[in-house]
Amino acid sequence: MYKTFDIYSTYRKAKADRNNKGIRLPKDWEFYFKNNLNKTTQDNIQELTDMFNTKLCHINLYEYMVAGFDVLKGFTYKYFMDNRVIDKYIHNDKMKKRYWTFNKSDVINSLLYICGCVDTANVDTMLKQYCKKRSTHDATHDTIHDYISNKIGTSFITWLIKDKYITPSEIEWSMMPFITGNKKSIFNDINKNYGWLKKLKGMKYEEIQRKYADK
């Protein structure tokens, strides 16, 4: 669950990164929020917090703020819900995934990430358990949220779909427009590398960590 401080601090970080500057964050957020921000700013931060915990829960918060600064040089709290920001975020996300090719590092890094989500040594079992997890907000698979947030990659999630670890709903497919629009070519690339993927599935997590971590 996002809190108002998450919205504020992520906005400040995106702004600092855009200007190549450091940031200072308030030590006592509750006091700062109530006494240093005007009512309109408080309301805007609270509204976006609520949205990121419900309707926008599948969106990467930092990338959303970056999109805001891409669209508006003077991106401030009052523009948090501007449709131009949402449209720019969608565009940026599609561009990142446009020039996709099958990537073994993508798969390995995704596996290394999900080991923190599931406590088991066997890769096949780990994938089954991971793909059962769903958001408490909208019942969407955590796998889909992680993909949209760039925590796992296109090669990895497509493999999970192909091997039926996860069967996306119609709504979940709509949340992955790049895969939906290029399904045939992406699945063809998965098939070409399926022998390697099948070997991974039969490995223990420790084997993968020893062989691939930090490489």
Coordinates of N, CA and C in Angstrom, one line a residue:
M1 N 0.8 -1.2 0.0 CA 0.0 0.0 0.0 C 0.9 1.3 0.0
Y2 N 0.6 2.1 -0.9 CA 1.3 3.4 -1.0 C 0.8 4.3 0.1
K3 N 1.7 5.1 0.7 CA 1.3 6.2 1.6 C 1.6 7.5 1.0
T4 N 1.1 8.6 1.6 CA 1.3 9.9 1.1 C 2.8 10.3 0.9
F5 N 3.6 9.8 1.9 CA 5.0 10.0 1.8 C 5.7 9.4 0.6
D6 N 5.2 8.2 0.2 CA 5.7 7.6 -1.0 C 5.5 8.5 -2.3
I7 N 4.3 9.1 -2.3 CA 4.0 9.9 -3.5 C 4.9 11.1 -3.5
Y8 N 5.0 11.8 -2.3 CA 5.8 13.0 -2.2 C 7.3 12.7 -2.5
S9 N 7.8 11.7 -1.9 CA 9.3 11.4 -2.0 C 9.6 11.0 -3.4
T10 N 8.7 10.2 -4.1 CA 9.0 9.8 -5.4 C 8.9 11.0 -6.4
Y11 N 8.0 11.9 -6.1 CA 7.9 13.1 -6.9 C 9.2 13.9 -6.8
R12 N 9.6 14.1 -5.6 CA 10.9 14.8 -5.3 C 12.1 14.2 -5.9
K13 N 12.1 12.8 -5.9 CA 13.3 12.2 -6.5 C 13.3 12.3 -8.0
A14 N 12.1 12.2 -8.7 CA 12.0 12.3 -10.1 C 12.4 13.8 -10.5
K15 N 12.0 14.7 -9.7 CA 12.4 16.1 -10.0 C 13.9 16.4 -9.8
A16 N 14.4 15.8 -8.8 CA 15.9 16.0 -8.5 C 16.7 15.3 -9.6
D17 N 16.3 14.1 -10.0 CA 17.0 13.4 -11.1 C 16.9 14.2 -12.4
R18 N 15.8 14.8 -12.7 CA 15.6 15.6 -13.9 C 16.6 16.8 -13.9
N19 N 16.8 17.4 -12.7 CA 17.7 18.6 -12.6 C 19.1 18.2 -12.1
N20 N 19.4 16.9 -12.0 CA 20.7 16.5 -11.5 C 21.1 17.1 -10.2
K21 N 20.1 17.0 -9.3 CA 20.3 17.5 -7.9 C 20.0 16.5 -6.9
G22 N 20.5 16.7 -5.7 CA 20.1 15.8 -4.6 C 18.8 16.3 -4.0
I23 N 18.3 15.5 -3.0 CA 17.0 15.9 -2.3 C 17.2 15.8 -0.8
R24 N 16.4 16.6 -0.1 CA 16.3 16.5 1.3 C 14.8 16.2 1.6
L25 N 14.5 15.2 2.4 CA 13.2 14.9 2.7 C 12.9 15.2 4.2
P26 N 11.7 15.6 4.5 CA 11.4 15.9 5.9 C 11.5 14.7 6.8
K27 N 12.1 14.9 8.0 CA 12.2 13.8 9.0 C 10.9 13.4 9.6
D28 N 10.1 14.4 9.9 CA 8.8 14.1 10.5 C 7.7 14.4 9.4
W29 N 7.3 13.4 8.6 CA 6.5 13.6 7.5 C 5.1 14.1 7.9
E30 N 4.5 13.5 8.9 CA 3.2 13.8 9.4 C 3.1 15.3 9.7
F31 N 4.1 15.8 10.5 CA 4.1 17.2 10.8 C 4.3 18.1 9.6
Y32 N 5.2 17.7 8.7 CA 5.5 18.5 7.5 C 4.2 18.5 6.6
F33 N 3.6 17.4 6.5 CA 2.4 17.3 5.6 C 1.3 18.2 6.1
K34 N 1.1 18.3 7.4 CA 0.0 19.0 8.0 C 0.3 20.5 8.1
N35 N 1.6 20.8 8.3 CA 1.9 22.2 8.6 C 2.6 23.0 7.5
N36 N 3.3 22.3 6.6 CA 4.1 23.0 5.6 C 3.4 22.9 4.2
L37 N 2.4 22.1 4.0 CA 1.8 22.0 2.7 C 0.4 22.6 2.8
N38 N 0.0 23.3 1.7 CA -1.3 23.9 1.8 C -2.4 22.9 1.5
K39 N -3.6 23.2 1.8 CA -4.7 22.2 1.7 C -4.8 21.7 0.3
T40 N -4.7 22.5 -0.7 CA -4.8 22.0 -2.1 C -3.7 20.9 -2.4
T41 N -2.5 21.2 -2.0 CA -1.4 20.2 -2.2 C -1.6 19.0 -1.4
Q42 N -2.1 19.1 -0.2 CA -2.4 17.9 0.6 C -3.5 17.0 -0.1
D43 N -4.5 17.7 -0.7 CA -5.6 17.0 -1.3 C -5.1 16.3 -2.6
N44 N -4.2 17.0 -3.3 CA -3.6 16.4 -4.6 C -2.8 15.2 -4.3
I45 N -2.0 15.2 -3.2 CA -1.1 14.1 -2.8 C -2.0 13.0 -2.4
Q46 N -3.0 13.3 -1.6 CA -3.9 12.2 -1.0 C -4.7 11.6 -2.2
E47 N -5.1 12.4 -3.1 CA -5.9 11.8 -4.3 C -5.0 10.8 -5.1
L48 N -3.8 11.2 -5.3 CA -2.9 10.3 -6.1 C -2.5 9.1 -5.3
T49 N -2.4 9.2 -4.0 CA -2.1 8.1 -3.1 C -3.3 7.1 -3.3
D50 N -4.5 7.6 -3.2 CA -5.7 6.7 -3.3 C -5.7 6.0 -4.7
M51 N -5.4 6.8 -5.7 CA -5.4 6.3 -7.1 C -4.4 5.2 -7.3
F52 N -3.2 5.4 -6.7 CA -2.1 4.4 -6.9 C -2.4 3.1 -6.0
N53 N -3.3 3.2 -5.1 CA -3.6 2.0 -4.3 C -4.9 1.3 -4.9
T54 N -5.4 1.9 -6.0 CA -6.6 1.3 -6.6 C -6.5 1.3 -8.1
K55 N -7.0 2.3 -8.8 CA -7.1 2.3 -10.2 C -5.7 2.3 -10.9
L56 N -4.7 2.9 -10.3 CA -3.4 3.0 -11.0 C -2.4 2.0 -10.3
C57 N -2.9 1.0 -9.6 CA -2.0 0.2 -8.9 C -1.0 -0.6 -9.7
H58 N -1.3 -0.7 -11.1 CA -0.4 -1.5 -12.0 C 0.7 -0.6 -12.6
I59 N 0.7 0.7 -12.2 CA 1.6 1.6 -12.8 C 2.8 1.9 -11.9
N60 N 4.0 2.0 -12.6 CA 5.2 2.3 -11.8 C 5.2 3.7 -11.4
L61 N 5.3 4.0 -10.1 CA 5.1 5.3 -9.6 C 6.2 6.3 -10.0
Y62 N 7.5 5.8 -10.0 CA 8.6 6.7 -10.4 C 8.5 7.0 -11.9
E63 N 8.2 6.0 -12.7 CA 8.1 6.3 -14.1 C 6.9 7.2 -14.4
Y64 N 5.9 7.1 -13.6 CA 4.8 8.1 -13.8 C 5.2 9.5 -13.5
M65 N 6.0 9.7 -12.5 CA 6.5 11.0 -12.2 C 7.5 11.5 -13.3
V66 N 8.3 10.6 -13.8 CA 9.2 11.0 -14.9 C 8.4 11.4 -16.1
A67 N 7.3 10.7 -16.4 CA 6.4 11.1 -17.5 C 5.8 12.5 -17.3
G68 N 5.5 12.8 -16.0 CA 5.0 14.2 -15.7 C 6.0 15.2 -16.1
F69 N 7.3 15.0 -15.8 CA 8.3 16.0 -16.2 C 8.6 16.0 -17.6
D70 N 8.3 14.9 -18.3 CA 8.5 14.8 -19.8 C 7.5 15.7 -20.5
V71 N 6.2 15.7 -19.9 CA 5.1 16.5 -20.5 C 5.1 17.9 -20.1
L72 N 5.4 18.2 -18.8 CA 5.3 19.5 -18.3 C 6.6 20.0 -17.6
K73 N 7.2 21.0 -18.1 CA 8.4 21.5 -17.4 C 8.2 21.9 -16.0
G74 N 7.0 22.5 -15.8 CA 6.6 22.9 -14.4 C 5.7 21.9 -13.8
F75 N 6.0 20.6 -13.9 CA 5.1 19.6 -13.3 C 5.0 19.7 -11.8
T76 N 3.8 20.0 -11.3 CA 3.7 20.1 -9.9 C 2.4 19.3 -9.4
Y77 N 2.2 19.3 -8.1 CA 1.1 18.5 -7.6 C -0.2 18.7 -8.2
K78 N -0.5 19.9 -8.7 CA -1.9 20.1 -9.3 C -2.0 19.4 -10.6
Y79 N -0.9 18.9 -11.2 CA -1.0 18.2 -12.5 C -0.9 16.7 -12.3
F80 N -1.0 16.2 -11.1 CA -0.8 14.8 -10.8 C -1.8 13.9 -11.6
M81 N -3.0 14.4 -11.8 CA -4.0 13.5 -12.4 C -4.3 14.0 -13.9
D82 N -3.4 14.8 -14.4 CA -3.6 15.3 -15.8 C -3.5 14.1 -16.8
N83 N -4.5 14.0 -17.7 CA -4.5 12.9 -18.6 C -3.3 12.9 -19.5
R84 N -2.6 14.1 -19.8 CA -1.4 14.1 -20.6 C -0.3 13.3 -19.9
V85 N -0.3 13.3 -18.6 CA 0.8 12.5 -17.9 C 0.5 11.0 -18.1
I86 N -0.7 10.6 -17.9 CA -1.1 9.2 -18.1 C -0.7 8.7 -19.5
D87 N -1.1 9.5 -20.5 CA -0.9 9.2 -21.9 C 0.6 9.1 -22.1
K88 N 1.4 10.0 -21.6 CA 2.9 10.0 -21.8 C 3.5 8.7 -21.1
Y89 N 3.0 8.4 -19.9 CA 3.5 7.2 -19.3 C 3.3 5.9 -20.1
I90 N 2.1 5.8 -20.7 CA 1.7 4.7 -21.6 C 2.7 4.6 -22.8
H91 N 2.9 5.8 -23.4 CA 3.8 5.9 -24.5 C 5.2 5.5 -24.2
N92 N 5.7 6.0 -23.1 CA 7.1 5.7 -22.6 C 7.2 4.2 -22.4
D93 N 6.2 3.6 -21.8 CA 6.3 2.2 -21.5 C 6.3 1.3 -22.7
K94 N 5.5 1.7 -23.7 CA 5.5 1.0 -25.0 C 6.8 1.1 -25.7
M95 N 7.4 2.3 -25.7 CA 8.7 2.5 -26.4 C 9.8 1.7 -25.7
K96 N 9.8 1.5 -24.4 CA 10.8 0.7 -23.7 C 10.7 -0.7 -24.2
K97 N 9.5 -1.2 -24.5 CA 9.4 -2.6 -24.8 C 9.3 -2.9 -26.3
R98 N 9.3 -1.8 -27.1 CA 9.1 -1.9 -28.6 C 10.2 -2.8 -29.2
Y99 N 11.4 -2.6 -29.0 CA 12.5 -3.3 -29.7 C 12.9 -4.5 -28.9
W100 N 12.0 -5.3 -28.6 CA 12.2 -6.5 -27.8 C 12.8 -7.7 -28.6
T101 N 13.8 -8.4 -28.0 CA 14.2 -9.7 -28.5 C 14.4 -10.5 -27.3
F102 N 14.3 -11.8 -27.5 CA 14.5 -12.8 -26.4 C 15.8 -12.5 -25.7
N103 N 15.7 -12.4 -24.3 CA 16.9 -12.0 -23.6 C 17.1 -13.0 -22.4
K104 N 18.1 -13.8 -22.4 CA 18.4 -14.7 -21.3 C 18.6 -14.0 -19.9
S105 N 19.3 -12.8 -20.0 CA 19.5 -12.0 -18.8 C 18.2 -11.6 -18.2
D106 N 17.2 -11.2 -19.0 CA 15.9 -10.9 -18.6 C 15.2 -12.0 -17.8
V107 N 15.4 -13.2 -18.2 CA 14.8 -14.3 -17.5 C 15.5 -14.6 -16.2
I108 N 16.8 -14.6 -16.2 CA 17.6 -14.8 -15.0 C 17.3 -13.7 -14.0
N109 N 17.4 -12.5 -14.4 CA 17.1 -11.4 -13.4 C 15.7 -11.4 -12.8
S110 N 14.8 -11.9 -13.6 CA 13.4 -12.0 -13.1 C 13.3 -13.1 -12.1
L111 N 14.0 -14.2 -12.4 CA 14.1 -15.3 -11.4 C 14.7 -14.9 -10.1
L112 N 15.8 -14.2 -10.2 CA 16.5 -13.7 -9.0 C 15.6 -12.8 -8.2
Y113 N 14.8 -12.0 -8.9 CA 13.9 -11.1 -8.2 C 12.8 -11.9 -7.5
I114 N 12.2 -12.9 -8.1 CA 11.0 -13.5 -7.5 C 11.5 -14.4 -6.3
C115 N 12.8 -14.7 -6.2 CA 13.2 -15.5 -5.1 C 12.9 -14.8 -3.8
G116 N 12.8 -13.5 -3.8 CA 12.4 -12.7 -2.7 C 11.0 -12.7 -2.4
C117 N 10.2 -13.2 -3.3 CA 8.7 -13.2 -3.2 C 8.2 -14.6 -2.7
V118 N 9.0 -15.6 -3.0 CA 8.6 -17.0 -2.7 C 9.7 -17.7 -2.0
D119 N 9.4 -18.5 -1.0 CA 10.4 -19.2 -0.2 C 10.4 -20.7 -0.6
T120 N 11.1 -21.0 -1.6 CA 11.3 -22.4 -2.0 C 12.5 -22.6 -2.9
A121 N 13.1 -23.8 -2.9 CA 14.4 -23.9 -3.6 C 14.2 -24.4 -5.0
N122 N 13.1 -25.1 -5.3 CA 12.9 -25.6 -6.6 C 12.2 -24.6 -7.6
V123 N 12.8 -24.4 -8.8 CA 12.4 -23.3 -9.7 C 10.9 -23.6 -10.1
D124 N 10.6 -24.8 -10.5 CA 9.3 -25.1 -11.0 C 8.2 -24.8 -9.9
T125 N 8.5 -25.2 -8.7 CA 7.6 -25.0 -7.5 C 7.5 -23.5 -7.2
M126 N 8.7 -22.8 -7.3 CA 8.8 -21.4 -7.1 C 7.9 -20.6 -8.1
L127 N 7.9 -21.0 -9.3 CA 7.1 -20.3 -10.3 C 5.6 -20.6 -10.1
K128 N 5.3 -21.8 -9.7 CA 3.8 -22.1 -9.4 C 3.3 -21.2 -8.3
Q129 N 4.1 -21.2 -7.2 CA 3.7 -20.4 -6.0 C 3.6 -18.9 -6.4
Y130 N 4.6 -18.4 -7.1 CA 4.6 -17.0 -7.4 C 3.4 -16.6 -8.3
C131 N 3.1 -17.4 -9.2 CA 2.0 -17.1 -10.1 C 0.6 -17.2 -9.5
K132 N 0.5 -17.8 -8.3 CA -0.8 -17.9 -7.6 C -1.1 -16.6 -6.9
K133 N -0.1 -15.8 -6.6 CA -0.3 -14.5 -5.8 C -1.1 -13.5 -6.6
R134 N -2.0 -12.9 -5.9 CA -2.9 -11.9 -6.5 C -2.9 -10.6 -5.6
S135 N -3.2 -9.5 -6.3 CA -3.3 -8.2 -5.6 C -4.5 -8.2 -4.7
T136 N -4.4 -7.6 -3.5 CA -5.6 -7.5 -2.6 C -6.5 -6.4 -3.1
H137 N -6.0 -5.6 -4.0 CA -6.8 -4.4 -4.4 C -7.8 -4.7 -5.5
D138 N -7.3 -5.5 -6.5 CA -8.1 -5.7 -7.7 C -8.1 -7.1 -8.2
A139 N -7.5 -8.1 -7.5 CA -7.4 -9.5 -7.8 C -6.6 -9.8 -9.0
T140 N -5.8 -8.8 -9.5 CA -4.9 -9.0 -10.6 C -3.7 -9.8 -10.1
H141 N -3.2 -10.7 -11.0 CA -2.0 -11.5 -10.6 C -0.8 -10.5 -10.3
D142 N -0.1 -10.9 -9.2 CA 1.1 -10.1 -8.9 C 2.1 -10.1 -10.1
T143 N 2.1 -11.2 -10.8 CA 2.9 -11.3 -12.0 C 2.7 -10.2 -13.0
I144 N 1.5 -9.9 -13.2 CA 1.1 -8.8 -14.1 C 1.6 -7.4 -13.6
H145 N 1.3 -7.2 -12.3 CA 1.8 -5.9 -11.7 C 3.3 -5.8 -11.8
D146 N 4.0 -6.9 -11.5 CA 5.5 -6.9 -11.5 C 6.0 -6.6 -12.9
Y147 N 5.3 -7.2 -13.9 CA 5.7 -6.9 -15.3 C 5.5 -5.5 -15.7
I148 N 4.4 -4.9 -15.4 CA 4.1 -3.5 -15.7 C 5.1 -2.6 -15.0
S149 N 5.5 -3.0 -13.8 CA 6.4 -2.2 -13.0 C 7.9 -2.4 -13.3
N150 N 8.1 -3.2 -14.4 CA 9.4 -3.6 -14.9 C 10.3 -4.3 -13.8
K151 N 9.6 -5.1 -13.0 CA 10.3 -5.9 -12.0 C 10.7 -7.3 -12.6
I152 N 9.8 -7.7 -13.6 CA 10.1 -8.9 -14.4 C 10.0 -8.5 -15.8
G153 N 10.6 -9.2 -16.7 CA 10.7 -8.8 -18.1 C 9.7 -9.5 -19.0
T154 N 9.7 -9.1 -20.3 CA 8.8 -9.6 -21.3 C 9.1 -11.1 -21.6
S155 N 10.4 -11.4 -21.7 CA 10.8 -12.8 -22.0 C 10.3 -13.7 -20.9
F156 N 10.4 -13.3 -19.7 CA 10.1 -14.1 -18.5 C 8.6 -14.3 -18.4
I157 N 7.8 -13.2 -18.5 CA 6.4 -13.4 -18.3 C 5.7 -14.1 -19.5
T158 N 6.3 -14.0 -20.7 CA 5.8 -14.7 -21.8 C 6.0 -16.2 -21.7
W159 N 7.2 -16.6 -21.1 CA 7.5 -18.0 -20.8 C 6.4 -18.5 -19.8
L160 N 6.1 -17.7 -18.7 CA 5.2 -18.2 -17.7 C 3.8 -18.4 -18.4
I161 N 3.4 -17.5 -19.3 CA 2.1 -17.7 -20.0 C 2.1 -18.9 -20.9
K162 N 3.2 -19.1 -21.6 CA 3.3 -20.2 -22.5 C 3.2 -21.6 -21.8
D163 N 3.9 -21.6 -20.6 CA 3.9 -22.9 -19.9 C 2.7 -23.0 -18.9
K164 N 1.8 -22.0 -19.0 CA 0.5 -22.0 -18.3 C 0.7 -21.9 -16.8
Y165 N 1.8 -21.3 -16.3 CA 1.9 -20.9 -14.9 C 0.9 -19.9 -14.6
I166 N 0.6 -19.1 -15.6 CA -0.4 -18.0 -15.4 C -1.3 -17.9 -16.7
T167 N -2.6 -17.8 -16.5 CA -3.5 -17.6 -17.6 C -4.2 -16.2 -17.4
P168 N -3.7 -15.2 -18.1 CA -4.2 -13.9 -17.9 C -5.7 -13.7 -18.3
S169 N -6.4 -13.0 -17.5 CA -7.8 -12.7 -17.9 C -7.8 -11.7 -19.0
E170 N -9.0 -11.4 -19.5 CA -9.1 -10.4 -20.6 C -8.6 -9.0 -20.2
I171 N -8.9 -8.7 -19.0 CA -8.4 -7.4 -18.4 C -6.9 -7.4 -18.3
E172 N -6.3 -8.5 -17.8 CA -4.9 -8.6 -17.7 C -4.2 -8.5 -19.0
W173 N -4.7 -9.1 -20.1 CA -4.2 -9.0 -21.4 C -4.2 -7.6 -21.8
S174 N -5.2 -6.8 -21.5 CA -5.3 -5.4 -21.9 C -4.3 -4.6 -21.2
M175 N -3.7 -5.1 -20.1 CA -2.7 -4.3 -19.4 C -1.3 -4.6 -20.0
M176 N -1.2 -5.5 -20.9 CA 0.1 -5.8 -21.6 C 0.0 -5.6 -23.1
P177 N -0.3 -4.4 -23.5 CA -0.6 -4.2 -25.0 C 0.6 -4.6 -25.9
F178 N 1.8 -4.5 -25.4 CA 2.9 -4.8 -26.3 C 2.9 -6.3 -26.6
I179 N 2.7 -7.1 -25.6 CA 2.7 -8.6 -25.8 C 1.4 -9.0 -26.6
T180 N 0.3 -8.4 -26.3 CA -0.9 -8.7 -27.0 C -0.8 -8.4 -28.5
G181 N -0.2 -7.2 -28.8 CA 0.0 -6.8 -30.2 C 1.1 -7.5 -31.0
N182 N 2.0 -8.2 -30.3 CA 3.1 -8.9 -30.9 C 3.2 -10.4 -30.5
K183 N 2.1 -10.9 -30.1 CA 2.0 -12.3 -29.5 C 2.7 -13.3 -30.4
K184 N 2.4 -13.4 -31.6 CA 3.0 -14.4 -32.5 C 4.5 -14.4 -32.6
S185 N 5.1 -13.2 -32.8 CA 6.5 -13.1 -32.9 C 7.2 -13.4 -31.6
I186 N 6.6 -12.9 -30.5 CA 7.2 -13.1 -29.2 C 7.2 -14.6 -28.8
F187 N 6.1 -15.3 -29.0 CA 6.0 -16.7 -28.7 C 6.9 -17.5 -29.6
N188 N 7.1 -17.1 -30.9 CA 8.0 -17.8 -31.7 C 9.5 -17.7 -31.2
D189 N 9.8 -16.6 -30.6 CA 11.2 -16.4 -30.0 C 11.3 -17.3 -28.8
I190 N 10.2 -17.4 -28.0 CA 10.2 -18.2 -26.8 C 10.4 -19.7 -27.2
N191 N 9.8 -20.1 -28.3 CA 9.9 -21.5 -28.8 C 11.3 -21.8 -29.2
K192 N 12.0 -20.8 -29.8 CA 13.4 -21.0 -30.3 C 14.3 -21.3 -29.1
N193 N 14.0 -20.7 -28.0 CA 14.8 -20.8 -26.8 C 14.3 -21.8 -25.7
Y194 N 13.3 -22.6 -26.1 CA 12.6 -23.4 -25.1 C 13.4 -24.4 -24.5
G195 N 14.4 -25.0 -25.2 CA 15.3 -26.0 -24.6 C 16.0 -25.4 -23.4
W196 N 16.5 -24.2 -23.5 CA 17.2 -23.6 -22.4 C 16.3 -23.3 -21.2
L197 N 15.1 -22.8 -21.6 CA 14.1 -22.5 -20.5 C 13.7 -23.8 -19.8
K198 N 13.5 -24.9 -20.5 CA 13.1 -26.2 -19.9 C 14.2 -26.6 -18.9
K199 N 15.5 -26.4 -19.2 CA 16.6 -26.8 -18.3 C 16.5 -25.9 -17.1
L200 N 16.2 -24.6 -17.2 CA 16.1 -23.8 -16.0 C 15.0 -24.3 -15.1
K201 N 13.9 -24.7 -15.7 CA 12.7 -25.1 -14.9 C 13.1 -26.3 -14.0
G202 N 14.0 -27.1 -14.5 CA 14.4 -28.3 -13.7 C 15.5 -28.1 -12.7
M203 N 16.0 -26.9 -12.6 CA 17.1 -26.6 -11.7 C 16.6 -26.1 -10.3
K204 N 17.5 -26.2 -9.4 CA 17.3 -25.6 -8.1 C 17.7 -24.1 -8.1
Y205 N 17.1 -23.4 -7.3 CA 17.4 -21.9 -7.2 C 18.8 -21.7 -6.9
E206 N 19.4 -22.5 -6.0 CA 20.8 -22.2 -5.6 C 21.7 -22.4 -6.8
E207 N 21.4 -23.4 -7.7 CA 22.2 -23.6 -8.9 C 22.2 -22.4 -9.8
I208 N 21.0 -21.8 -10.0 CA 20.9 -20.6 -10.8 C 21.7 -19.4 -10.2
Q209 N 21.6 -19.3 -8.9 CA 22.3 -18.2 -8.3 C 23.8 -18.4 -8.4
R210 N 24.3 -19.6 -8.2 CA 25.7 -19.8 -8.4 C 26.2 -19.6 -9.8
K211 N 25.4 -20.0 -10.8 CA 25.8 -19.9 -12.2 C 25.7 -18.5 -12.8
Y212 N 24.6 -17.8 -12.4 CA 24.3 -16.6 -13.1 C 24.4 -15.3 -12.3
A213 N 24.2 -15.4 -11.0 CA 24.2 -14.1 -10.2 C 25.5 -13.3 -10.4
D214 N 25.3 -12.0 -10.5 CA 26.5 -11.1 -10.6 C 27.3 -11.3 -11.8
K215 N 26.6 -11.8 -12.9 CA 27.3 -12.0 -14.2 C 26.7 -11.2 -15.2

